Amino acid sequence: MLKRSVTILSLCLLALSLSGFAQTKKSSAKKTSAGPAPDKAHLQKIWDGWSTLDTANVAKFYATGPHTFFDIAPLKYASWAEYEKGVKGVLAGYKSAKFTVNDDADIHPHGDLVWATATVKEEMTNKAGKVDMGNFRWTVVFENEDGKWLVVHEHVSAPLQ
C-alpha cells in the first residue's frame, strides 16, 4: 500500500512538472512571435519621438486603454488619451527638446512583458529661450499586443534638487 502511494505521488509530481514545463515553452514561443524584444535603440526611438514635442510621434509606442503613466508633472495619468492630452499642455511651453537614453539602460524580457530602466539626458529650450538640462529616471513596461511591443506603464521622475 505504501509503495503504491509513493508511486502515485511520484507520477502526480512528474505530471505537474511536465505541465509547468509545457506552459514555459508556450510562453517562450509567444514571445518570439512578437519579434525581438525592445532594445536600447527602440528605447531611443521613443525618446526621439518625444524630442519632436508632438505626441502624435509617440502615440504608436503606447497602448490605449486603462494603463498608468507617471510623469514628472502632473503626478499620474490613467490612460494614453489622458497622458497625451495632459502632456500637450506641458510641451506647448517649449520650442525644442532633445532626449538621449544613457548607457545605463537595463532591459529585462519576460515572456509577453519587457521591463526596462534607464536614465535619460534632457535638454529643453522653452519659448522664452531658457535652456533646461539634466537627467531623469525612466522605468517602462512593454507588453506584446498583437505582435507589437507597446508601453503599458511608464514612470518618469527627476531627482530632488
PDB file of N, CA and C in Angstrom, residues 31-81:
ATOM      1  N   LYS A  31       6.518  34.772 -27.176  1.00  0.00           N
ATOM      2  CA  LYS A  31       7.447  35.899 -27.139  1.00  0.00           C
ATOM      3  C   LYS A  31       8.127  36.087 -28.493  1.00  0.00           C
ATOM      4  N   THR A  32       8.584  35.009 -29.092  1.00  0.00           N
ATOM      5  CA  THR A  32       9.292  35.142 -30.355  1.00  0.00           C
ATOM      6  C   THR A  32       8.353  35.572 -31.477  1.00  0.00           C
ATOM      7  N   SER A  33       7.053  35.267 -31.366  1.00  0.00           N
ATOM      8  CA  SER A  33       6.122  35.687 -32.412  1.00  0.00           C
ATOM      9  C   SER A  33       5.931  37.207 -32.409  1.00  0.00           C
ATOM     10  N   ALA A  34       6.304  37.864 -31.335  1.00  0.00           N
ATOM     11  CA  ALA A  34       6.191  39.324 -31.266  1.00  0.00           C
ATOM     12  C   ALA A  34       7.399  40.008 -31.869  1.00  0.00           C
ATOM     13  N   GLY A  35       8.327  39.228 -32.350  1.00  0.00           N
ATOM     14  CA  GLY A  35       9.550  39.829 -32.851  1.00  0.00           C
ATOM     15  C   GLY A  35      10.497  40.070 -31.690  1.00  0.00           C
ATOM     16  N   PRO A  36      11.632  40.635 -31.987  1.00  0.00           N
ATOM     17  CA  PRO A  36      12.616  40.838 -30.931  1.00  0.00           C
ATOM     18  C   PRO A  36      12.096  41.801 -29.857  1.00  0.00           C
ATOM     19  N   ALA A  37      12.512  41.536 -28.639  1.00  0.00           N
ATOM     20  CA  ALA A  37      12.135  42.406 -27.524  1.00  0.00           C
ATOM     21  C   ALA A  37      12.733  43.795 -27.733  1.00  0.00           C
ATOM     22  N   PRO A  38      12.124  44.812 -27.150  1.00  0.00           N
ATOM     23  CA  PRO A  38      12.691  46.161 -27.247  1.00  0.00           C
ATOM     24  C   PRO A  38      14.148  46.165 -26.786  1.00  0.00           C
ATOM     25  N   ASP A  39      14.977  46.934 -27.478  1.00  0.00           N
ATOM     26  CA  ASP A  39      16.372  47.095 -27.118  1.00  0.00           C
ATOM     27  C   ASP A  39      16.651  48.582 -26.910  1.00  0.00           C
ATOM     28  N   LYS A  40      17.908  48.935 -26.664  1.00  0.00           N
ATOM     29  CA  LYS A  40      18.230  50.339 -26.397  1.00  0.00           C
ATOM     30  C   LYS A  40      17.866  51.229 -27.579  1.00  0.00           C
ATOM     31  N   ALA A  41      18.050  50.724 -28.804  1.00  0.00           N
ATOM     32  CA  ALA A  41      17.689  51.512 -29.990  1.00  0.00           C
ATOM     33  C   ALA A  41      16.187  51.803 -30.005  1.00  0.00           C
ATOM     34  N   HIS A  42      15.377  50.823 -29.589  1.00  0.00           N
ATOM     35  CA  HIS A  42      13.927  51.037 -29.522  1.00  0.00           C
ATOM     36  C   HIS A  42      13.594  52.083 -28.459  1.00  0.00           C
ATOM     37  N   LEU A  43      14.263  51.996 -27.322  1.00  0.00           N
ATOM     38  CA  LEU A  43      14.043  52.991 -26.260  1.00  0.00           C
ATOM     39  C   LEU A  43      14.363  54.387 -26.790  1.00  0.00           C
ATOM     40  N   GLN A  44      15.472  54.500 -27.538  1.00  0.00           N
ATOM     41  CA  GLN A  44      15.864  55.809 -28.076  1.00  0.00           C
ATOM     42  C   GLN A  44      14.848  56.312 -29.096  1.00  0.00           C
ATOM     43  N   LYS A  45      14.255  55.412 -29.897  1.00  0.00           N
ATOM     44  CA  LYS A  45      13.230  55.832 -30.869  1.00  0.00           C
ATOM     45  C   LYS A  45      12.052  56.497 -30.159  1.00  0.00           C
ATOM     46  N   ILE A  46      11.689  55.952 -29.003  1.00  0.00           N
ATOM     47  CA  ILE A  46      10.590  56.548 -28.233  1.00  0.00           C
ATOM     48  C   ILE A  46      10.972  57.978 -27.836  1.00  0.00           C
ATOM     49  N   TRP A  47      12.184  58.149 -27.319  1.00  0.00           N
ATOM     50  CA  TRP A  47      12.608  59.482 -26.876  1.00  0.00           C
ATOM     51  C   TRP A  47      12.872  60.418 -28.045  1.00  0.00           C
ATOM     52  N   ASP A  48      13.262  59.881 -29.201  1.00  0.00           N
ATOM     53  CA  ASP A  48      13.371  60.730 -30.393  1.00  0.00           C
ATOM     54  C   ASP A  48      11.990  61.268 -30.762  1.00  0.00           C
ATOM     55  N   GLY A  49      10.970  60.431 -30.600  1.00  0.00           N
ATOM     56  CA  GLY A  49       9.598  60.892 -30.849  1.00  0.00           C
ATOM     57  C   GLY A  49       9.208  62.008 -29.894  1.00  0.00           C
ATOM     58  N   TRP A  50       9.545  61.845 -28.599  1.00  0.00           N
ATOM     59  CA  TRP A  50       9.237  62.901 -27.625  1.00  0.00           C
ATOM     60  C   TRP A  50      10.025  64.174 -27.954  1.00  0.00           C
ATOM     61  N   SER A  51      11.211  64.042 -28.533  1.00  0.00           N
ATOM     62  CA  SER A  51      12.029  65.213 -28.878  1.00  0.00           C
ATOM     63  C   SER A  51      11.356  66.124 -29.900  1.00  0.00           C
ATOM     64  N   THR A  52      10.401  65.594 -30.651  1.00  0.00           N
ATOM     65  CA  THR A  52       9.686  66.416 -31.636  1.00  0.00           C
ATOM     66  C   THR A  52       8.648  67.311 -30.976  1.00  0.00           C
ATOM     67  N   LEU A  53       8.370  67.070 -29.684  1.00  0.00           N
ATOM     68  CA  LEU A  53       7.366  67.811 -28.917  1.00  0.00           C
ATOM     69  C   LEU A  53       5.955  67.608 -29.477  1.00  0.00           C
ATOM     70  N   ASP A  54       5.754  66.542 -30.225  1.00  0.00           N
ATOM     71  CA  ASP A  54       4.449  66.237 -30.825  1.00  0.00           C
ATOM     72  C   ASP A  54       4.042  64.831 -30.406  1.00  0.00           C
ATOM     73  N   THR A  55       2.994  64.735 -29.606  1.00  0.00           N
ATOM     74  CA  THR A  55       2.568  63.429 -29.093  1.00  0.00           C
ATOM     75  C   THR A  55       2.146  62.469 -30.209  1.00  0.00           C
ATOM     76  N   ALA A  56       1.796  62.983 -31.364  1.00  0.00           N
ATOM     77  CA  ALA A  56       1.442  62.108 -32.489  1.00  0.00           C
ATOM     78  C   ALA A  56       2.634  61.243 -32.902  1.00  0.00           C
ATOM     79  N   ASN A  57       3.839  61.707 -32.616  1.00  0.00           N
ATOM     80  CA  ASN A  57       5.043  60.963 -32.990  1.00  0.00           C
ATOM     81  C   ASN A  57       5.427  59.886 -31.983  1.00  0.00           C
ATOM     82  N   VAL A  58       4.729  59.811 -30.860  1.00  0.00           N
ATOM     83  CA  VAL A  58       4.998  58.749 -29.877  1.00  0.00           C
ATOM     84  C   VAL A  58       3.782  57.881 -29.605  1.00  0.00           C
ATOM     85  N   ALA A  59       2.633  58.282 -30.066  1.00  0.00           N
ATOM     86  CA  ALA A  59       1.398  57.530 -29.792  1.00  0.00           C
ATOM     87  C   ALA A  59       1.516  56.076 -30.221  1.00  0.00           C
ATOM     88  N   LYS A  60       2.219  55.795 -31.307  1.00  0.00           N
ATOM     89  CA  LYS A  60       2.344  54.426 -31.818  1.00  0.00           C
ATOM     90  C   LYS A  60       3.094  53.503 -30.863  1.00  0.00           C
ATOM     91  N   PHE A  61       3.823  54.062 -29.902  1.00  0.00           N
ATOM     92  CA  PHE A  61       4.575  53.263 -28.944  1.00  0.00           C
ATOM     93  C   PHE A  61       3.764  52.918 -27.686  1.00  0.00           C
ATOM     94  N   TYR A  62       2.603  53.545 -27.503  1.00  0.00           N
ATOM     95  CA  TYR A  62       1.836  53.414 -26.263  1.00  0.00           C
ATOM     96  C   TYR A  62       0.540  52.645 -26.478  1.00  0.00           C
ATOM     97  N   ALA A  63       0.202  51.792 -25.513  1.00  0.00           N
ATOM     98  CA  ALA A  63      -1.046  51.043 -25.558  1.00  0.00           C
ATOM     99  C   ALA A  63      -2.200  51.963 -25.192  1.00  0.00           C
ATOM    100  N   THR A  64      -3.329  51.761 -25.851  1.00  0.00           N
ATOM    101  CA  THR A  64      -4.527  52.514 -25.485  1.00  0.00           C
ATOM    102  C   THR A  64      -5.228  51.764 -24.357  1.00  0.00           C
ATOM    103  N   GLY A  65      -6.208  52.385 -23.788  1.00  0.00           N
ATOM    104  CA  GLY A  65      -6.940  51.729 -22.703  1.00  0.00           C
ATOM    105  C   GLY A  65      -6.461  52.180 -21.346  1.00  0.00           C
ATOM    106  N   PRO A  66      -6.970  51.546 -20.319  1.00  0.00           N
ATOM    107  CA  PRO A  66      -6.648  51.960 -18.943  1.00  0.00           C
ATOM    108  C   PRO A  66      -5.277  51.453 -18.498  1.00  0.00           C
ATOM    109  N   HIS A  67      -4.290  52.302 -18.596  1.00  0.00           N
ATOM    110  CA  HIS A  67      -2.933  52.000 -18.137  1.00  0.00           C
ATOM    111  C   HIS A  67      -2.450  53.205 -17.338  1.00  0.00           C
ATOM    112  N   THR A  68      -1.488  52.981 -16.445  1.00  0.00           N
ATOM    113  CA  THR A  68      -0.997  54.054 -15.586  1.00  0.00           C
ATOM    114  C   THR A  68       0.340  54.569 -16.082  1.00  0.00           C
ATOM    115  N   PHE A  69       0.421  55.892 -16.219  1.00  0.00           N
ATOM    116  CA  PHE A  69       1.648  56.548 -16.620  1.00  0.00           C
ATOM    117  C   PHE A  69       1.951  57.641 -15.593  1.00  0.00           C
ATOM    118  N   PHE A  70       3.133  57.560 -14.972  1.00  0.00           N
ATOM    119  CA  PHE A  70       3.565  58.582 -14.029  1.00  0.00           C
ATOM    120  C   PHE A  70       4.570  59.477 -14.739  1.00  0.00           C
ATOM    121  N   ASP A  71       4.360  60.776 -14.660  1.00  0.00           N
ATOM    122  CA  ASP A  71       5.281  61.719 -15.294  1.00  0.00           C
ATOM    123  C   ASP A  71       5.791  62.676 -14.229  1.00  0.00           C
ATOM    124  N   ILE A  72       6.749  63.500 -14.621  1.00  0.00           N
ATOM    125  CA  ILE A  72       7.315  64.460 -13.675  1.00  0.00           C
ATOM    126  C   ILE A  72       6.217  65.395 -13.187  1.00  0.00           C
ATOM    127  N   ALA A  73       5.353  65.862 -14.094  1.00  0.00           N
ATOM    128  CA  ALA A  73       4.215  66.696 -13.710  1.00  0.00           C
ATOM    129  C   ALA A  73       3.129  66.519 -14.764  1.00  0.00           C
ATOM    130  N   PRO A  74       1.918  66.417 -14.402  1.00  0.00           N
ATOM    131  CA  PRO A  74       1.435  66.171 -13.053  1.00  0.00           C
ATOM    132  C   PRO A  74       1.781  64.761 -12.603  1.00  0.00           C
ATOM    133  N   LEU A  75       1.210  64.360 -11.528  1.00  0.00           N
ATOM    134  CA  LEU A  75       1.584  63.114 -10.879  1.00  0.00           C
ATOM    135  C   LEU A  75       1.266  61.856 -11.672  1.00  0.00           C
ATOM    136  N   LYS A  76       0.055  61.761 -12.240  1.00  0.00           N
ATOM    137  CA  LYS A  76      -0.396  60.478 -12.771  1.00  0.00           C
ATOM    138  C   LYS A  76      -1.432  60.652 -13.871  1.00  0.00           C
ATOM    139  N   TYR A  77      -1.332  59.766 -14.874  1.00  0.00           N
ATOM    140  CA  TYR A  77      -2.340  59.675 -15.929  1.00  0.00           C
ATOM    141  C   TYR A  77      -2.880  58.245 -15.928  1.00  0.00           C
ATOM    142  N   ALA A  78      -4.178  58.074 -16.196  1.00  0.00           N
ATOM    143  CA  ALA A  78      -4.806  56.757 -16.130  1.00  0.00           C
ATOM    144  C   ALA A  78      -4.997  56.093 -17.495  1.00  0.00           C
ATOM    145  N   SER A  79      -4.571  56.758 -18.572  1.00  0.00           N
ATOM    146  CA  SER A  79      -4.680  56.180 -19.915  1.00  0.00           C
ATOM    147  C   SER A  79      -3.790  56.969 -20.861  1.00  0.00           C
ATOM    148  N   TRP A  80      -3.542  56.382 -22.049  1.00  0.00           N
ATOM    149  CA  TRP A  80      -2.758  57.125 -23.036  1.00  0.00           C
ATOM    150  C   TRP A  80      -3.488  58.394 -23.461  1.00  0.00           C
ATOM    151  N   ALA A  81      -4.799  58.329 -23.648  1.00  0.00           N
ATOM    152  CA  ALA A  81      -5.560  59.514 -24.068  1.00  0.00           C
ATOM    153  C   ALA A  81      -5.386  60.653 -23.059  1.00  0.00           C
TER     154      ALA A  81
END
